[in-house]
Tab-separated table of C-alpha atoms in Angstrom:
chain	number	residue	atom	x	y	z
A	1189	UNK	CA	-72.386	25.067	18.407
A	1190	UNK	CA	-73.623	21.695	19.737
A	1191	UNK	CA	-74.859	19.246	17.336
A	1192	UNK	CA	-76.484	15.913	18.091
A	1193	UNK	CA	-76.369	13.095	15.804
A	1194	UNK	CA	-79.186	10.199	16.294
A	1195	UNK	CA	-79.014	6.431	14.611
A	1196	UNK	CA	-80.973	4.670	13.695
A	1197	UNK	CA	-83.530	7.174	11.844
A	1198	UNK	CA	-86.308	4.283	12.283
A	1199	UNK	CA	-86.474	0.553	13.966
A	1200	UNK	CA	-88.506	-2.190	14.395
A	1201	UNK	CA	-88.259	-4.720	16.872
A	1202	UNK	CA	-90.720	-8.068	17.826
A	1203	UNK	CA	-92.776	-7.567	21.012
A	1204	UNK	CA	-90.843	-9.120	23.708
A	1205	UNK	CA	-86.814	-8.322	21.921
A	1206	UNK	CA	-84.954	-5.506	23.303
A	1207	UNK	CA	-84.129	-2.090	21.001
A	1208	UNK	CA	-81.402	0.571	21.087
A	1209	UNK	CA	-80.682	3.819	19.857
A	1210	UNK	CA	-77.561	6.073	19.798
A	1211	UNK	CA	-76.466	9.450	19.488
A	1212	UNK	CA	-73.831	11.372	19.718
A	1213	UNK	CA	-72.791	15.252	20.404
A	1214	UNK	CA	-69.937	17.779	19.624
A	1215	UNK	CA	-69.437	19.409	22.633
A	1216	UNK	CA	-67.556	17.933	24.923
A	1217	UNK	CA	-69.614	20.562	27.983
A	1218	UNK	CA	-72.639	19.549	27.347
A	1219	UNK	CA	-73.389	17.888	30.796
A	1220	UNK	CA	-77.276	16.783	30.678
A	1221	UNK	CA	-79.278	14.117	28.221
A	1222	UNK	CA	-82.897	13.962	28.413
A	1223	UNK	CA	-84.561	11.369	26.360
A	1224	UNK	CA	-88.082	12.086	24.709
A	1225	UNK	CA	-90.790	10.193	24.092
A	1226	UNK	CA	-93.341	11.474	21.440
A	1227	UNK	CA	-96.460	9.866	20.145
A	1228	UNK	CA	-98.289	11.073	16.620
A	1229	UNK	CA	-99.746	14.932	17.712
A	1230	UNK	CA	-98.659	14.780	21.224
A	1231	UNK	CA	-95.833	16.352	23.245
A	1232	UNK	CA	-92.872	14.879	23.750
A	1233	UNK	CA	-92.507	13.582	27.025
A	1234	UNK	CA	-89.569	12.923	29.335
A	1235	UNK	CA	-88.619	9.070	29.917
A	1236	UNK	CA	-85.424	9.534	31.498
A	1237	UNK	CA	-82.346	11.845	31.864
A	1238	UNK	CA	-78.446	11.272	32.747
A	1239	UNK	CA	-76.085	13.992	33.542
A	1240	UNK	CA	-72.295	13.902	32.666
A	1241	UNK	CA	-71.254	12.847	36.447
A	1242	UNK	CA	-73.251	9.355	36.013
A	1243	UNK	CA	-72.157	6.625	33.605
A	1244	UNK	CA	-75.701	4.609	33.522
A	1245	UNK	CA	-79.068	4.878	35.043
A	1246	UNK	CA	-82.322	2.677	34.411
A	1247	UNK	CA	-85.653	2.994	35.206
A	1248	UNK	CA	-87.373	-0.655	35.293
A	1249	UNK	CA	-87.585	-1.308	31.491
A	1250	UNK	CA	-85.966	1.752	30.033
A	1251	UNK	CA	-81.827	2.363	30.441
A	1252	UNK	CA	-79.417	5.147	29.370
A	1253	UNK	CA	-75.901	5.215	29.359
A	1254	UNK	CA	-73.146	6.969	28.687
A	1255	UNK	CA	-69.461	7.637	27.470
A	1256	UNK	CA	-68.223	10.845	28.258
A	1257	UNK	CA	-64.948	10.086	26.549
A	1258	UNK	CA	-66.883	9.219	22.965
A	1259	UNK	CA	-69.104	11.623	23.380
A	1260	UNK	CA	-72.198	9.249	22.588
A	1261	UNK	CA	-74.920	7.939	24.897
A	1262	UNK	CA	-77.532	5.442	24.221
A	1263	UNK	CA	-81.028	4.557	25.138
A	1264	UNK	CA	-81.941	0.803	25.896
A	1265	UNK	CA	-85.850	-0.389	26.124
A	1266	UNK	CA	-85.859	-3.890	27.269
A	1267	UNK	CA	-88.758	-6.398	26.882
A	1268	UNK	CA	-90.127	-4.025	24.394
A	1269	UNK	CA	-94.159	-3.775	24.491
A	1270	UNK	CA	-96.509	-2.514	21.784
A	1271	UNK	CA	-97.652	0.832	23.736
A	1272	UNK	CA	-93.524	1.901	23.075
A	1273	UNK	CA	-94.177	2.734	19.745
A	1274	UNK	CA	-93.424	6.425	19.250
A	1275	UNK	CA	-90.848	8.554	17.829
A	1276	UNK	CA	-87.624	9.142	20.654
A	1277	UNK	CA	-85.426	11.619	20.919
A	1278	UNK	CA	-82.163	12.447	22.548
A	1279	UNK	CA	-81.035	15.678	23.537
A	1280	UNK	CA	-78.016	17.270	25.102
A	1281	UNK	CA	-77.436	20.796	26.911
A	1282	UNK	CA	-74.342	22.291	26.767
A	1283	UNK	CA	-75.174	26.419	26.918
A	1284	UNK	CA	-78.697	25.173	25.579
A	1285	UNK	CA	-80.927	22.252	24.377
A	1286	UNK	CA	-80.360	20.551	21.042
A	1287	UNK	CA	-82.226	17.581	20.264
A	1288	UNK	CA	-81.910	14.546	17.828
A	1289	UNK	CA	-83.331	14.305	14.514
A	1290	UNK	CA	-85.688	11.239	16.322
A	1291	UNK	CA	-85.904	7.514	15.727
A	1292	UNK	CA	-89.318	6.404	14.778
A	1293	UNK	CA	-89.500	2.749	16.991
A	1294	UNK	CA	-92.405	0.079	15.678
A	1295	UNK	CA	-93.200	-2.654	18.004
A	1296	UNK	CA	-94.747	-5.615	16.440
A	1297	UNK	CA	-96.726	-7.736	18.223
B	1334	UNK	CA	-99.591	20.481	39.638
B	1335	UNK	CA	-100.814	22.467	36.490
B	1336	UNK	CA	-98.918	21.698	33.243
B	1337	UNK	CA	-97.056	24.434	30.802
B	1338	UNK	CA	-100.697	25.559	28.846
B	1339	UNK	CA	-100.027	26.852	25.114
B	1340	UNK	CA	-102.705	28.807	23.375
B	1341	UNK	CA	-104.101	28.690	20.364
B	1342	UNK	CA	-103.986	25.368	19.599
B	1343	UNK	CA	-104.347	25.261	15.904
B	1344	UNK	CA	-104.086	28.553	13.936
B	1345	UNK	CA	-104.580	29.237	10.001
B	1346	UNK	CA	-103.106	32.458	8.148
B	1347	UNK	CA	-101.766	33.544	4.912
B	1348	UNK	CA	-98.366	34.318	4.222
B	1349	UNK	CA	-97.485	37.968	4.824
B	1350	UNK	CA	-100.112	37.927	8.167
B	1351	UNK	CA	-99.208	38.089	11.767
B	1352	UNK	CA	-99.819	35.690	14.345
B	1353	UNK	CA	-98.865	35.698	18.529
B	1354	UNK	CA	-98.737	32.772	20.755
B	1355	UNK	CA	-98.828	32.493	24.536
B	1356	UNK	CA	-97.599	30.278	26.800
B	1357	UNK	CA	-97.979	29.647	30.755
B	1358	UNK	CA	-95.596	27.516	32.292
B	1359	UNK	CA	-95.530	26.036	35.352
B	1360	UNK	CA	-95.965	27.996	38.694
B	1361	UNK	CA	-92.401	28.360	39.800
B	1362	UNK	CA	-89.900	27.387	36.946
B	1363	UNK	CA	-87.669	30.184	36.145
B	1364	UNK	CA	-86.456	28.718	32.682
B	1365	UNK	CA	-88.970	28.763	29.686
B	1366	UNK	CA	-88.453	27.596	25.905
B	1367	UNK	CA	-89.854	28.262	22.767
B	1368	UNK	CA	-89.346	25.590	20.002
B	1369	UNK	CA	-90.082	24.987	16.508
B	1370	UNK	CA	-91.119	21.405	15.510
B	1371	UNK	CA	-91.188	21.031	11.910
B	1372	UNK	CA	-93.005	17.818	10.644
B	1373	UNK	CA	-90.728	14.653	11.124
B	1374	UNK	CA	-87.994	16.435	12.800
B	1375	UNK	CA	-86.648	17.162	16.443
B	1376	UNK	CA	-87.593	20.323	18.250
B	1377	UNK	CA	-85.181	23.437	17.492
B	1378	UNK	CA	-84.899	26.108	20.061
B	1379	UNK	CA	-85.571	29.527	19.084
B	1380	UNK	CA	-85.415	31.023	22.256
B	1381	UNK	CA	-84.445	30.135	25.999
B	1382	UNK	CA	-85.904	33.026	28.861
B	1383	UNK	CA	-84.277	32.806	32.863
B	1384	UNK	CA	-87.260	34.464	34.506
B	1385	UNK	CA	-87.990	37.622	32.285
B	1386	UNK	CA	-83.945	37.537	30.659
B	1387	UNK	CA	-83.056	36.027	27.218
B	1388	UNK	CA	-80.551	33.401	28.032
B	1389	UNK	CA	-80.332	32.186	24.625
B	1390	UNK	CA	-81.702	33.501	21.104
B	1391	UNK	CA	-79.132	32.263	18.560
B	1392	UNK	CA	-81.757	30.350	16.610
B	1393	UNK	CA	-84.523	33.054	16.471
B	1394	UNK	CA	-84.922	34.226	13.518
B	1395	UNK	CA	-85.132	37.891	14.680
B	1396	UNK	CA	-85.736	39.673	11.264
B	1397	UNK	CA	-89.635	38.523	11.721
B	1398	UNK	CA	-89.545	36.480	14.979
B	1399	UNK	CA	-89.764	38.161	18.592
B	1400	UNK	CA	-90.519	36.446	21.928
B	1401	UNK	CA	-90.639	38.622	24.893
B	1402	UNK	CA	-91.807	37.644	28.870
B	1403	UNK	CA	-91.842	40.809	30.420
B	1404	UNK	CA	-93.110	39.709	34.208
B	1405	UNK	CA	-91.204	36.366	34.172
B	1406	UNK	CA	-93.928	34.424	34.102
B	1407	UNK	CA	-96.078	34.151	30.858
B	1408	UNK	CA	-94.027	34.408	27.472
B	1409	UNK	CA	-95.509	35.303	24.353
B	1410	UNK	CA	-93.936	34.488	20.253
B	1411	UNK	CA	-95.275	36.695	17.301
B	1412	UNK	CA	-94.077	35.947	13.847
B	1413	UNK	CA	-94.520	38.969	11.553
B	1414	UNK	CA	-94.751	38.590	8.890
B	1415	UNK	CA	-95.538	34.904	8.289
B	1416	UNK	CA	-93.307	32.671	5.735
B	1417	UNK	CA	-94.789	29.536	4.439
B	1418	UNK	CA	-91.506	27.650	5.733
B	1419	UNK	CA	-92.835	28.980	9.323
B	1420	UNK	CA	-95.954	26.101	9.259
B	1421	UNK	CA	-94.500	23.694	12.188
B	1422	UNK	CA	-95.802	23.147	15.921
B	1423	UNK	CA	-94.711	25.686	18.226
B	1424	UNK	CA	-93.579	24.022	21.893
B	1425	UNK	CA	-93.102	25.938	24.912
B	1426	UNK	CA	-91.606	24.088	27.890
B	1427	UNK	CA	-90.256	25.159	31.297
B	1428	UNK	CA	-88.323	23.939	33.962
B	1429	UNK	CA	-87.179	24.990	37.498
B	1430	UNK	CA	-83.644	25.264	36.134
B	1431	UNK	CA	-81.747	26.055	33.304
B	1432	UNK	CA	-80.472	22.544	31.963
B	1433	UNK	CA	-83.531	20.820	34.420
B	1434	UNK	CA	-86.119	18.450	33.506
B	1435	UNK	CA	-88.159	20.261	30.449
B	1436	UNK	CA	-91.744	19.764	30.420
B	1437	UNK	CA	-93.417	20.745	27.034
B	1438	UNK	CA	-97.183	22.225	26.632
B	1439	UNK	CA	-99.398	20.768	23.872
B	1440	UNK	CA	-98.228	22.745	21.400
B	1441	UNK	CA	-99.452	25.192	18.668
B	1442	UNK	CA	-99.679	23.768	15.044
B	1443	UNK	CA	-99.021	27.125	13.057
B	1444	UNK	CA	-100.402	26.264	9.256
B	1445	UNK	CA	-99.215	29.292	6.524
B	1446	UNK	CA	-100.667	29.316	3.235
Protein backbone atom coordinates (compact mmCIF):
# COMPACT_ATOMS: atom_id res chain seq x y z
CA UNK A 1 0.00 0.00 0.00
CA UNK A 2 0.80 3.74 -0.12
CA UNK A 3 3.15 5.08 2.32
CA UNK A 4 4.06 8.72 2.87
CA UNK A 5 7.26 9.77 4.23
CA UNK A 6 7.45 13.49 5.85
CA UNK A 7 10.94 15.52 6.72
CA UNK A 8 11.63 17.34 8.71
CA UNK A 9 9.80 15.77 11.94
CA UNK A 10 10.04 19.45 13.57
CA UNK A 11 11.39 23.14 12.41
CA UNK A 12 11.91 26.36 13.51
CA UNK A 13 12.24 29.30 11.55
CA UNK A 14 12.63 33.42 12.58
CA UNK A 15 9.44 35.44 11.95
CA UNK A 16 9.85 36.96 8.64
CA UNK A 17 12.38 33.68 6.93
CA UNK A 18 10.68 31.31 4.73
CA UNK A 19 10.21 27.28 5.82
CA UNK A 20 9.80 24.03 3.86
CA UNK A 21 8.77 20.67 4.29
CA UNK A 22 8.90 17.48 2.12
CA UNK A 23 7.44 14.27 1.66
CA UNK A 24 7.38 11.69 -0.36
CA UNK A 25 4.99 8.57 -1.43
CA UNK A 26 5.23 4.98 -2.90
CA UNK A 27 2.69 4.88 -5.25
CA UNK A 28 3.26 6.18 -8.24
CA UNK A 29 -1.23 6.52 -8.70
CA UNK A 30 -1.72 8.39 -6.09
CA UNK A 31 -3.01 11.58 -7.94
CA UNK A 32 -4.16 14.15 -5.04
CA UNK A 33 -2.02 15.99 -2.01
CA UNK A 34 -3.83 17.86 0.51
CA UNK A 35 -1.80 19.67 3.02
CA UNK A 36 -3.07 19.99 6.76
CA UNK A 37 -2.84 22.40 9.09
CA UNK A 38 -3.41 21.39 12.81
CA UNK A 39 -3.17 23.46 15.91
CA UNK A 40 -2.83 21.77 19.69
CA UNK A 41 -6.68 20.00 20.17
CA UNK A 42 -8.07 21.22 16.99
CA UNK A 43 -8.85 19.64 13.60
CA UNK A 44 -6.71 19.63 11.03
CA UNK A 45 -7.58 21.94 8.49
CA UNK A 46 -7.02 22.14 4.74
CA UNK A 47 -4.39 24.91 3.50
CA UNK A 48 -4.01 23.80 0.10
CA UNK A 49 -4.18 20.79 -2.32
CA UNK A 50 -2.37 19.83 -5.80
CA UNK A 51 -3.42 17.04 -7.97
CA UNK A 52 -0.96 14.96 -10.16
CA UNK A 53 -1.94 17.01 -13.53
CA UNK A 54 -0.43 20.39 -11.90
CA UNK A 55 3.27 20.87 -11.18
CA UNK A 56 2.86 24.00 -8.60
CA UNK A 57 0.13 26.04 -7.15
CA UNK A 58 0.29 28.92 -4.41
CA UNK A 59 -2.03 30.58 -2.49
CA UNK A 60 -0.58 34.19 -1.43
CA UNK A 61 1.93 33.05 1.28
CA UNK A 62 1.60 29.31 1.19
CA UNK A 63 3.03 27.13 -2.10
CA UNK A 64 3.05 23.41 -3.03
CA UNK A 65 4.77 21.73 -5.61
CA UNK A 66 5.39 18.82 -7.11
CA UNK A 67 7.50 16.06 -8.96
CA UNK A 68 5.59 13.41 -10.28
CA UNK A 69 8.70 11.70 -11.56
CA UNK A 70 10.36 11.61 -7.74
CA UNK A 71 7.46 10.99 -6.30
CA UNK A 72 7.91 13.87 -3.58
CA UNK A 73 6.07 17.17 -3.20
CA UNK A 74 6.77 19.97 -0.92
CA UNK A 75 5.07 22.67 0.99
CA UNK A 76 6.61 26.30 1.01
CA UNK A 77 5.30 29.11 3.68
CA UNK A 78 6.90 32.30 2.77
CA UNK A 79 7.30 35.37 5.07
CA UNK A 80 6.52 33.06 7.85
CA UNK A 81 4.29 34.77 10.75
CA UNK A 82 3.86 33.66 14.36
CA UNK A 83 0.00 32.52 14.01
CA UNK A 84 1.75 29.51 11.47
CA UNK A 85 2.81 27.66 14.23
CA UNK A 86 1.08 24.27 14.16
CA UNK A 87 1.81 20.82 13.31
CA UNK A 88 1.41 20.17 9.05
CA UNK A 89 0.75 17.39 7.35
CA UNK A 90 0.90 16.00 3.89
CA UNK A 91 -1.20 13.47 2.51
CA UNK A 92 -1.63 11.58 -0.70
CA UNK A 93 -4.66 9.45 -2.22
CA UNK A 94 -4.00 6.83 -4.34
CA UNK A 95 -7.18 4.13 -3.67
CA UNK A 96 -7.35 6.09 -0.22
CA UNK A 97 -5.88 8.80 2.12
CA UNK A 98 -2.58 8.31 3.90
CA UNK A 99 -1.14 11.08 5.68
CA UNK A 100 2.39 12.14 6.98
CA UNK A 101 3.75 11.46 10.26
CA UNK A 102 3.52 15.71 10.65
CA UNK A 103 6.16 18.37 11.07
CA UNK A 104 5.72 20.36 14.17
CA UNK A 105 6.72 24.24 12.67
CA UNK A 106 7.76 27.01 15.59
CA UNK A 107 7.78 30.52 14.49
CA UNK A 108 9.83 32.77 16.57
CA UNK A 109 9.19 36.11 16.73
CA UNK B 1 -22.85 25.70 5.41
CA UNK B 2 -22.93 23.31 8.52
CA UNK B 3 -19.61 21.55 9.30
CA UNK B 4 -19.04 17.49 9.69
CA UNK B 5 -20.46 17.42 13.74
CA UNK B 6 -18.81 14.43 15.82
CA UNK B 7 -20.40 13.38 19.04
CA UNK B 8 -19.29 12.74 22.10
CA UNK B 9 -16.64 14.87 22.41
CA UNK B 10 -14.62 13.43 25.17
CA UNK B 11 -15.48 9.91 26.44
CA UNK B 12 -13.90 7.82 29.50
CA UNK B 13 -14.18 3.84 29.80
CA UNK B 14 -12.34 0.92 31.05
CA UNK B 15 -10.75 -1.55 29.05
CA UNK B 16 -13.02 -4.46 28.13
CA UNK B 17 -16.23 -1.69 27.80
CA UNK B 18 -17.96 -0.59 24.70
CA UNK B 19 -18.20 2.69 23.31
CA UNK B 20 -20.15 4.15 19.77
CA UNK B 21 -19.48 7.34 18.06
CA UNK B 22 -21.52 9.32 15.55
CA UNK B 23 -20.79 11.47 13.03
CA UNK B 24 -22.85 13.93 10.60
CA UNK B 25 -21.17 15.15 7.73
CA UNK B 26 -21.95 17.64 5.55
CA UNK B 27 -25.36 17.87 3.68
CA UNK B 28 -24.46 16.46 0.33
CA UNK B 29 -20.93 14.75 0.39
CA UNK B 30 -21.17 11.23 -0.60
CA UNK B 31 -17.62 10.21 0.80
CA UNK B 32 -17.17 9.96 4.68
CA UNK B 33 -13.97 8.89 6.82
CA UNK B 34 -13.29 7.60 10.00
CA UNK B 35 -9.72 8.14 11.39
CA UNK B 36 -7.68 7.35 14.28
CA UNK B 37 -5.30 10.10 15.58
CA UNK B 38 -3.01 8.77 18.05
CA UNK B 39 -1.11 11.48 20.12
CA UNK B 40 1.79 13.06 18.00
CA UNK B 41 1.04 11.21 14.93
CA UNK B 42 -0.86 11.69 11.50
CA UNK B 43 -4.42 10.55 11.09
CA UNK B 44 -4.80 6.72 9.95
CA UNK B 45 -7.87 5.72 8.11
CA UNK B 46 -9.85 2.98 9.40
CA UNK B 47 -12.57 3.22 7.19
CA UNK B 48 -13.67 5.15 3.91
CA UNK B 49 -17.92 4.93 3.15
CA UNK B 50 -19.28 6.17 -0.77
CA UNK B 51 -22.79 7.03 0.38
CA UNK B 52 -23.91 3.95 2.54
CA UNK B 53 -20.90 1.41 0.67
CA UNK B 54 -17.49 0.58 2.29
CA UNK B 55 -15.02 1.80 -0.21
CA UNK B 56 -12.15 1.07 1.90
CA UNK B 57 -11.66 -0.90 5.34
CA UNK B 58 -8.11 -2.30 5.13
CA UNK B 59 -7.05 -0.53 8.30
CA UNK B 60 -10.10 -1.38 10.53
CA UNK B 61 -9.35 -3.43 12.87
CA UNK B 62 -12.50 -5.60 12.38
CA UNK B 63 -11.98 -8.23 15.21
CA UNK B 64 -13.45 -5.35 17.72
CA UNK B 65 -13.96 -2.35 15.36
CA UNK B 66 -17.24 -1.89 13.14
CA UNK B 67 -18.43 1.29 11.37
CA UNK B 68 -21.61 1.04 9.53
CA UNK B 69 -23.86 4.13 7.66
CA UNK B 70 -26.82 2.45 6.75
CA UNK B 71 -28.92 5.59 5.08
CA UNK B 72 -25.79 7.25 3.57
CA UNK B 73 -25.85 9.95 5.54
CA UNK B 74 -24.87 9.67 9.31
CA UNK B 75 -22.06 6.98 10.11
CA UNK B 76 -21.58 5.56 13.35
CA UNK B 77 -17.90 3.59 14.94
CA UNK B 78 -18.30 1.18 18.01
CA UNK B 79 -15.22 -0.37 19.44
CA UNK B 80 -16.07 -3.52 21.43
CA UNK B 81 -14.41 -4.34 23.39
CA UNK B 82 -12.07 -1.44 24.24
CA UNK B 83 -8.04 -1.93 24.24
CA UNK B 84 -6.00 0.55 26.09
CA UNK B 85 -3.89 1.06 22.73
CA UNK B 86 -7.48 2.30 21.32
CA UNK B 87 -7.14 5.90 23.55
CA UNK B 88 -6.55 8.40 20.40
CA UNK B 89 -9.00 11.11 18.81
CA UNK B 90 -11.43 9.73 16.54
CA UNK B 91 -11.90 12.15 13.16
CA UNK B 92 -14.65 11.84 10.84
CA UNK B 93 -14.42 13.92 7.65
CA UNK B 94 -16.41 14.04 4.39
CA UNK B 95 -16.19 15.29 1.12
CA UNK B 96 -18.34 15.57 -2.08
CA UNK B 97 -15.97 13.11 -3.74
CA UNK B 98 -13.90 10.35 -3.18
CA UNK B 99 -10.22 11.82 -3.35
CA UNK B 100 -12.05 15.67 -2.83
CA UNK B 101 -11.28 18.25 -0.40
CA UNK B 102 -11.71 16.41 3.24
CA UNK B 103 -13.15 18.43 5.87
CA UNK B 104 -12.67 16.91 9.43
CA UNK B 105 -15.27 17.33 12.53
CA UNK B 106 -13.84 18.21 15.97
CA UNK B 107 -13.11 15.03 16.86
CA UNK B 108 -13.73 12.49 19.70
CA UNK B 109 -10.83 12.03 22.27
CA UNK B 110 -11.52 8.26 23.26
CA UNK B 111 -9.46 7.82 26.82
CA UNK B 112 -9.25 3.72 27.92
CA UNK B 113 -8.09 2.87 31.21
Amino acid sequence: GENVEQHPSTLSVQEGDSAVIKCTYSDSASNYFPWYKQELGKRPQLIIDIRSNVGEKKDQRIAVTLNKTAKHFSLHITETQPEDSAVYFCAAYGQNFVFGPGTRLSVLP
Amino acid sequence: EAGVAQSPRYKIIEKRQSVAFWCNPISGHATLYWYQQILGQGPKLLIQFQNNGVVDDSQLPKDRFSAERLKGVDSTLKIQPAKLEDSAVYLCASSLLNADTQYFGPGTRLTVL
